Amino acid sequence: MKKIIPIIFLAVAIFIGVKGYLYYSDTYKATPAYTVVPDKVPEKEIAKDMSGKKITDSDGTANYTYDYSFDFIKENGKRQTQDYAMTSDNPTPYEPGTYLMAEISNKRVVKGPYAVEESKIPKEILEQLKK
């Protein structure tokens, strides 16, 4: 019985470690990806949280959002559609046709997106973006 308890503890610790690593890899491990801003600018809306309550700053000023759905192309050539909400008290939408670069994971935009010059985009990805 004394030998089984440490073995069970070790198995549980390994299980939790593996699950934690998989969650981290899926959610936060990011790779560079590129996209082009669609021609249609989404409507400016009042930002709301998950329960539908209006999001405000500490001074009570309402926040607004532009909800985008970008078709990213990762550096390995794989495509991934990712939603992105640009939220602030006075957000400025992206200019249609602008090239963007972001670091994305399998679940979210981790960093960015930022405007990038066409010359900075790898040629293979640029060809796919222009299609």
Short mmCIF file of C-alpha atoms in Angstrom, two decimals:
data_model
loop_
_atom_site.label_atom_id
_atom_site.label_comp_id
_atom_site.label_asym_id
_atom_site.label_seq_id
_atom_site.Cartn_x
_atom_site.Cartn_y
_atom_site.Cartn_z
CA MET A 1 0.00 0.00 0.00
CA LYS A 2 2.87 2.37 0.77
CA LYS A 3 4.25 1.93 -2.77
CA ILE A 4 0.91 2.49 -4.53
CA ILE A 5 0.28 6.01 -3.13
CA PRO A 6 3.46 7.55 -4.65
CA ILE A 7 2.74 5.81 -7.97
CA ILE A 8 -0.81 7.21 -8.04
CA PHE A 9 0.50 10.65 -7.08
CA LEU A 10 3.11 10.50 -9.86
CA ALA A 11 0.51 9.39 -12.44
CA VAL A 12 -1.82 12.25 -11.45
CA ALA A 13 1.06 14.77 -11.59
CA ILE A 14 2.06 13.55 -15.07
CA PHE A 15 -1.56 13.70 -16.27
CA ILE A 16 -1.98 17.28 -14.98
CA GLY A 17 1.36 18.29 -16.50
CA VAL A 18 0.48 16.91 -19.92
CA LYS A 19 -2.98 18.52 -19.89
CA GLY A 20 -1.46 21.86 -18.82
CA TYR A 21 1.15 21.72 -21.58
CA LEU A 22 -1.48 20.88 -24.23
CA TYR A 23 -3.69 23.75 -23.06
CA TYR A 24 -0.73 26.16 -23.15
CA SER A 25 0.34 25.00 -26.61
CA ASP A 26 -3.18 25.31 -28.01
CA THR A 27 -3.96 28.68 -26.41
CA TYR A 28 -0.74 30.67 -26.09
CA LYS A 29 1.98 29.18 -28.31
CA ALA A 30 1.85 31.57 -31.24
CA THR A 31 3.13 31.56 -34.79
CA PRO A 32 3.39 34.53 -37.17
CA ALA A 33 0.52 34.87 -39.62
CA TYR A 34 -0.56 37.36 -42.26
CA THR A 35 -3.88 38.61 -43.57
CA VAL A 36 -5.42 41.39 -45.59
CA VAL A 37 -8.21 43.60 -44.23
CA PRO A 38 -11.50 42.84 -46.02
CA ASP A 39 -13.14 45.50 -48.20
CA LYS A 40 -16.21 45.70 -45.97
CA VAL A 41 -15.62 47.47 -42.65
CA PRO A 42 -17.69 45.95 -39.82
CA GLU A 43 -20.19 48.18 -38.06
CA LYS A 44 -19.09 50.11 -34.99
CA GLU A 45 -21.01 48.66 -32.06
CA ILE A 46 -21.19 49.19 -28.33
CA ALA A 47 -18.84 46.69 -26.67
CA LYS A 48 -20.56 44.11 -24.46
CA ASP A 49 -19.20 41.44 -22.14
CA MET A 50 -20.18 37.75 -22.19
CA SER A 51 -23.38 38.44 -20.24
CA GLY A 52 -24.48 41.21 -22.64
CA LYS A 53 -23.66 44.03 -20.22
CA LYS A 54 -22.20 47.22 -21.75
CA ILE A 55 -18.43 47.61 -21.21
CA THR A 56 -17.37 51.01 -19.87
CA ASP A 57 -14.14 52.67 -18.75
CA SER A 58 -13.60 53.51 -15.08
CA ASP A 59 -15.08 56.98 -15.71
CA GLY A 60 -18.26 55.47 -17.19
CA THR A 61 -17.39 56.19 -20.84
CA ALA A 62 -18.80 53.53 -23.16
CA ASN A 63 -16.43 51.39 -25.21
CA TYR A 64 -17.04 50.57 -28.84
CA THR A 65 -15.88 47.67 -30.97
CA TYR A 66 -15.24 46.58 -34.52
CA ASP A 67 -15.59 42.80 -34.78
CA TYR A 68 -13.41 41.36 -37.54
CA SER A 69 -13.09 37.83 -38.86
CA PHE A 70 -9.66 37.48 -40.49
CA ASP A 71 -8.49 34.70 -42.78
CA PHE A 72 -4.86 34.34 -41.65
CA ILE A 73 -2.14 32.46 -43.49
CA LYS A 74 0.57 31.11 -41.21
CA GLU A 75 4.22 30.97 -42.24
CA ASN A 76 3.85 27.22 -42.78
CA GLY A 77 1.14 27.94 -45.41
CA LYS A 78 -1.85 26.79 -43.36
CA ARG A 79 -4.98 28.96 -43.30
CA GLN A 80 -6.84 29.79 -40.11
CA THR A 81 -9.90 31.98 -39.63
CA GLN A 82 -9.67 33.96 -36.42
CA ASP A 83 -12.06 36.48 -34.88
CA TYR A 84 -10.61 39.72 -33.55
CA ALA A 85 -12.41 42.54 -31.73
CA MET A 86 -10.86 46.01 -31.83
CA THR A 87 -12.25 47.66 -28.69
CA SER A 88 -11.67 51.08 -27.12
CA ASP A 89 -13.56 54.27 -26.31
CA ASN A 90 -12.95 55.50 -29.88
CA PRO A 91 -11.56 52.70 -32.09
CA THR A 92 -10.38 53.39 -35.63
CA PRO A 93 -11.13 50.59 -38.08
CA TYR A 94 -8.41 49.11 -40.25
CA GLU A 95 -8.13 50.52 -43.76
CA PRO A 96 -9.56 47.99 -46.26
CA GLY A 97 -6.83 46.27 -48.28
CA THR A 98 -4.15 46.81 -45.60
CA TYR A 99 -1.83 43.90 -44.92
CA LEU A 100 -1.64 42.80 -41.29
CA MET A 101 0.72 40.57 -39.34
CA ALA A 102 -0.18 38.92 -36.04
CA GLU A 103 1.00 36.14 -33.81
CA ILE A 104 -1.83 33.65 -33.48
CA SER A 105 -2.37 30.41 -31.61
CA ASN A 106 -4.92 27.74 -32.44
CA LYS A 107 -7.50 29.59 -30.33
CA ARG A 108 -6.74 33.34 -30.37
CA VAL A 109 -4.76 36.31 -31.58
CA VAL A 110 -1.92 36.44 -29.06
CA LYS A 111 -0.14 39.59 -30.33
CA GLY A 112 -1.23 42.15 -32.90
CA PRO A 113 -2.49 42.49 -35.53
CA TYR A 114 -0.19 45.22 -36.85
CA ALA A 115 -0.03 46.83 -40.27
CA VAL A 116 2.87 45.49 -42.31
CA GLU A 117 4.37 46.58 -45.61
CA GLU A 118 3.79 44.33 -48.59
CA SER A 119 7.57 43.94 -49.04
CA LYS A 120 7.88 42.41 -45.54
CA ILE A 121 5.49 39.53 -46.31
CA PRO A 122 7.03 36.26 -47.60
CA LYS A 123 6.36 35.87 -51.34
CA GLU A 124 4.47 32.56 -51.05
CA ILE A 125 2.07 34.03 -48.49
CA LEU A 126 1.64 37.26 -50.44
CA GLU A 127 0.58 35.29 -53.52
CA GLN A 128 -2.07 33.48 -51.48
CA LEU A 129 -3.31 36.74 -49.94
CA LYS A 130 -3.77 38.34 -53.36
CA LYS A 131 -6.02 35.50 -54.59
#
